[in-house]
Coordinates of C-alpha atoms in Angstrom, one line a residue:
X657 CA 61.9 127.4 123.2
X658 CA 64.6 124.9 122.1
X659 CA 63.5 121.3 122.3
X660 CA 65.3 119.2 125.0
X661 CA 66.8 116.7 122.5
X662 CA 68.2 119.6 120.3
X663 CA 69.6 121.3 123.4
X664 CA 71.3 118.1 124.5
X665 CA 72.7 117.6 121.0
X666 CA 74.1 121.2 121.0
X667 CA 75.6 120.8 124.4
X668 CA 77.3 117.5 123.5
X669 CA 78.7 119.2 120.4
X670 CA 80.2 121.9 122.7
X671 CA 81.8 119.2 124.8
X672 CA 83.2 117.5 121.7
X673 CA 84.5 120.9 120.6
X674 CA 86.2 121.4 124.0
X675 CA 87.8 117.9 123.7
X676 CA 88.9 118.7 120.1
X677 CA 90.5 122.0 121.3
X678 CA 92.4 120.2 124.0
X679 CA 93.6 117.5 121.6
X680 CA 94.7 120.1 119.1
X681 CA 96.6 122.0 121.7
X682 CA 98.3 118.7 122.8
X683 CA 99.2 117.9 119.2
X684 CA 100.7 121.4 118.8
X685 CA 102.8 120.8 121.9
X686 CA 104.0 117.4 120.7
X687 CA 104.9 119.0 117.3
X688 CA 106.6 121.9 119.0
X689 CA 108.6 120.0 121.6
X690 CA 109.0 116.7 119.8
X691 CA 108.0 115.2 123.1
X692 CA 105.0 113.1 124.3
X693 CA 105.3 114.2 127.9
X694 CA 101.7 115.4 128.3
X695 CA 99.9 112.8 126.2
X696 CA 98.8 111.2 129.5
X697 CA 96.1 113.9 129.5
X698 CA 94.2 111.9 126.9
X699 CA 94.1 108.8 129.1
X700 CA 93.1 110.9 132.1
X701 CA 90.3 112.4 130.0
X702 CA 89.1 109.0 129.0
X703 CA 89.0 108.0 132.7
X704 CA 87.0 111.1 133.4
X705 CA 84.4 109.8 131.0
X706 CA 83.9 106.6 132.8
X707 CA 81.7 108.0 135.7
X708 CA 79.4 109.6 133.1
X709 CA 79.2 106.4 131.2
X710 CA 78.3 104.6 134.4
X711 CA 75.7 107.1 135.5
X712 CA 74.0 106.9 132.1
X713 CA 73.4 103.2 132.6
X714 CA 70.5 104.2 134.9
X715 CA 69.0 106.2 132.0
X716 CA 69.6 103.9 129.0
X717 CA 70.3 100.4 130.3
X718 CA 67.0 98.6 130.7
X719 CA 68.6 95.7 132.6
X720 CA 70.1 98.1 135.1
X721 CA 66.7 99.7 135.6
X722 CA 65.1 96.3 136.3
X723 CA 67.8 94.8 138.5
X724 CA 68.5 96.1 142.0
X725 CA 71.8 94.2 142.2
X726 CA 73.0 95.7 139.0
X727 CA 72.1 99.2 140.2
X728 CA 74.1 98.7 143.4
X729 CA 77.1 97.4 141.4
X730 CA 76.9 100.4 139.0
X731 CA 76.6 102.9 142.0
X732 CA 79.7 101.3 143.6
X733 CA 81.7 101.5 140.4
X734 CA 80.5 105.1 139.9
X735 CA 81.8 106.1 143.4
X736 CA 85.1 104.3 142.7
X737 CA 85.7 106.0 139.4
X738 CA 84.2 109.5 140.1
X739 CA 87.5 110.9 141.4
X740 CA 89.0 110.4 137.9
X741 CA 86.9 113.3 136.6
X742 CA 88.2 116.2 138.8
X743 CA 91.6 114.4 139.1
X744 CA 92.8 116.2 136.0
X745 CA 92.9 119.5 137.9
X746 CA 95.8 118.1 139.9
X747 CA 97.8 117.7 136.7
X748 CA 98.6 121.4 137.0
X749 CA 101.4 120.1 139.3
X750 CA 103.3 119.3 136.1
X751 CA 103.5 122.9 135.0
X752 CA 107.0 124.4 134.9
X753 CA 107.3 128.2 134.5
X754 CA 110.9 127.7 133.2
X755 CA 109.7 125.9 130.1
X756 CA 109.3 127.9 126.9
X757 CA 105.9 126.3 126.4
X758 CA 104.6 127.4 129.8
X759 CA 101.7 129.4 128.5
X760 CA 100.7 126.7 126.1
X761 CA 100.9 124.2 128.9
X762 CA 98.8 126.4 131.1
X763 CA 96.1 126.6 128.5
X764 CA 96.4 122.9 127.7
X765 CA 95.8 121.9 131.4
X766 CA 93.0 124.4 131.8
X767 CA 91.1 123.0 128.8
X768 CA 91.5 119.3 129.9
X769 CA 90.7 120.0 133.6
X770 CA 87.6 122.0 132.7
X771 CA 86.5 119.2 130.5
X772 CA 87.1 116.6 133.2
X773 CA 85.3 118.8 135.8
X774 CA 82.2 119.2 133.6
X775 CA 82.0 115.5 132.9
X776 CA 82.2 114.8 136.6
X777 CA 79.4 117.3 137.4
X778 CA 77.2 115.9 134.7
X779 CA 77.6 112.5 136.1
X780 CA 76.9 113.8 139.6
X781 CA 73.7 115.4 138.3
X782 CA 72.5 112.1 137.0
X783 CA 73.1 110.3 140.3
X784 CA 71.7 113.2 142.3
X785 CA 68.5 113.2 140.3
X786 CA 68.3 109.4 140.8
X787 CA 68.7 109.7 144.5
X788 CA 66.2 112.5 144.9
X789 CA 63.5 110.4 143.1
X790 CA 63.9 107.7 145.7
X791 CA 64.9 109.5 148.9
X792 CA 64.2 112.6 150.9
X793 CA 66.1 115.6 149.3
X794 CA 68.1 116.1 152.5
X795 CA 69.3 112.5 152.4
X796 CA 70.2 112.8 148.7
X797 CA 72.2 115.9 149.4
X798 CA 74.0 114.2 152.3
X799 CA 74.9 111.2 150.2
X800 CA 76.3 113.4 147.4
X801 CA 78.3 115.4 149.9
X802 CA 79.7 112.2 151.4
X803 CA 80.6 111.0 147.9
X804 CA 82.3 114.3 147.2
X805 CA 84.5 113.9 150.3
X806 CA 85.3 110.3 149.2
X807 CA 86.3 111.7 145.8
X808 CA 88.7 114.2 147.6
X809 CA 90.2 111.2 149.4
X810 CA 90.4 109.2 146.1
X811 CA 92.3 112.1 144.5
X812 CA 94.7 112.1 147.4
X813 CA 95.3 108.4 146.9
X814 CA 95.8 108.8 143.2
X815 CA 98.1 111.9 143.3
X816 CA 100.3 111.1 146.3
X817 CA 100.0 107.3 146.9
X818 CA 99.8 106.6 143.2
X819 CA 96.8 104.2 143.4
X820 CA 94.3 103.7 140.5
X821 CA 90.6 102.9 140.7
X822 CA 91.2 99.3 139.6
X823 CA 93.8 98.6 142.3
X824 CA 90.8 97.6 144.5
X825 CA 90.9 94.4 142.4
X826 CA 94.6 94.1 141.4
X827 CA 96.2 95.1 144.8
X828 CA 93.4 94.8 147.4
X829 CA 95.8 94.0 150.4
X830 CA 98.3 96.7 149.6
X831 CA 95.5 99.2 149.0
X832 CA 93.8 98.3 152.3
X833 CA 97.0 98.7 154.3
X834 CA 97.6 102.1 152.6
X835 CA 94.1 103.2 153.3
X836 CA 94.4 102.4 157.0
X837 CA 97.8 104.2 157.3
X838 CA 96.7 107.2 155.3
X839 CA 93.9 107.9 157.8
X840 CA 96.6 109.0 160.2
X841 CA 98.0 111.6 157.8
X842 CA 97.0 115.2 158.1
X843 CA 97.5 115.7 154.4
X844 CA 94.9 113.0 153.7
X845 CA 92.2 114.9 155.7
X846 CA 93.2 118.2 154.2
X847 CA 92.5 116.7 150.8
X848 CA 89.3 115.0 151.9
X849 CA 87.8 118.2 153.2
X850 CA 89.6 120.6 150.9
X851 CA 89.2 119.0 147.5
X852 CA 86.0 117.2 148.6
X853 CA 84.5 120.6 149.3
X854 CA 85.7 121.9 146.0
X855 CA 83.9 119.1 144.2
X856 CA 80.8 119.7 146.2
X857 CA 80.8 123.5 145.5
X858 CA 81.6 122.9 141.8
X859 CA 78.6 120.6 141.5
X860 CA 76.2 123.3 142.9
X861 CA 77.9 126.1 141.0
X862 CA 77.8 124.4 137.6
X863 CA 74.5 122.5 138.0
X864 CA 72.3 125.5 137.1
X865 CA 74.2 126.0 133.8
X866 CA 74.2 122.3 132.9
X867 CA 70.6 121.5 134.0
X868 CA 68.6 119.8 131.2
X869 CA 71.7 118.4 129.4
X870 CA 71.0 114.7 129.8
X871 CA 70.1 114.5 133.5
X872 CA 68.6 111.3 134.8
X873 CA 65.0 110.4 134.0
X874 CA 64.3 106.8 135.0
X875 CA 61.3 104.8 136.1
X876 CA 60.5 103.9 139.7
X877 CA 62.7 101.0 140.8
X878 CA 64.4 101.5 144.2
X879 CA 67.9 100.8 145.2

């Protein structure tokens, strides 16, 4: 049997390899087209890492483990930034079959979106494990389903209303007004239930393959 630490190390190397592949494809496209059109994918991938960084605070940050207030803040930030991980999938909207680079672009977006989705699921696994240790499994499942639906809504806000996670601080009034108005839009609810369900199903579909690769193991403090 492969030791857990070694298994985690191999898995992280595979993630780095996937990131390197995406970066190499992007560099090839920049060289081929002499354009930096799709370099925003690197920024989006960085944002996709933020939820995983936040969820790992429960595992590695002793201060977070000791402080209930810090855990609540981290959980809030995690919910706020989680939509950034699957958001990359919506970047497929930039594909144009008329471009001579279409097939390269398709592969490029696939690699980056797969990477973002995996990072998001790993982050969700951490938080799900955390919730299950402190709540009934049914409640933990319900909370994660609700968070998935919120992420679907967050992706709608980012893709169509062009808001970012940090706009809750930089443009709180504008964001609040847009949130209220968007609740009357059919498209918003389609994204909440459509993309939210996709995130939820992706979590359960990928979880068996990713189990054991750095999931949460913390002591007993309660939120």
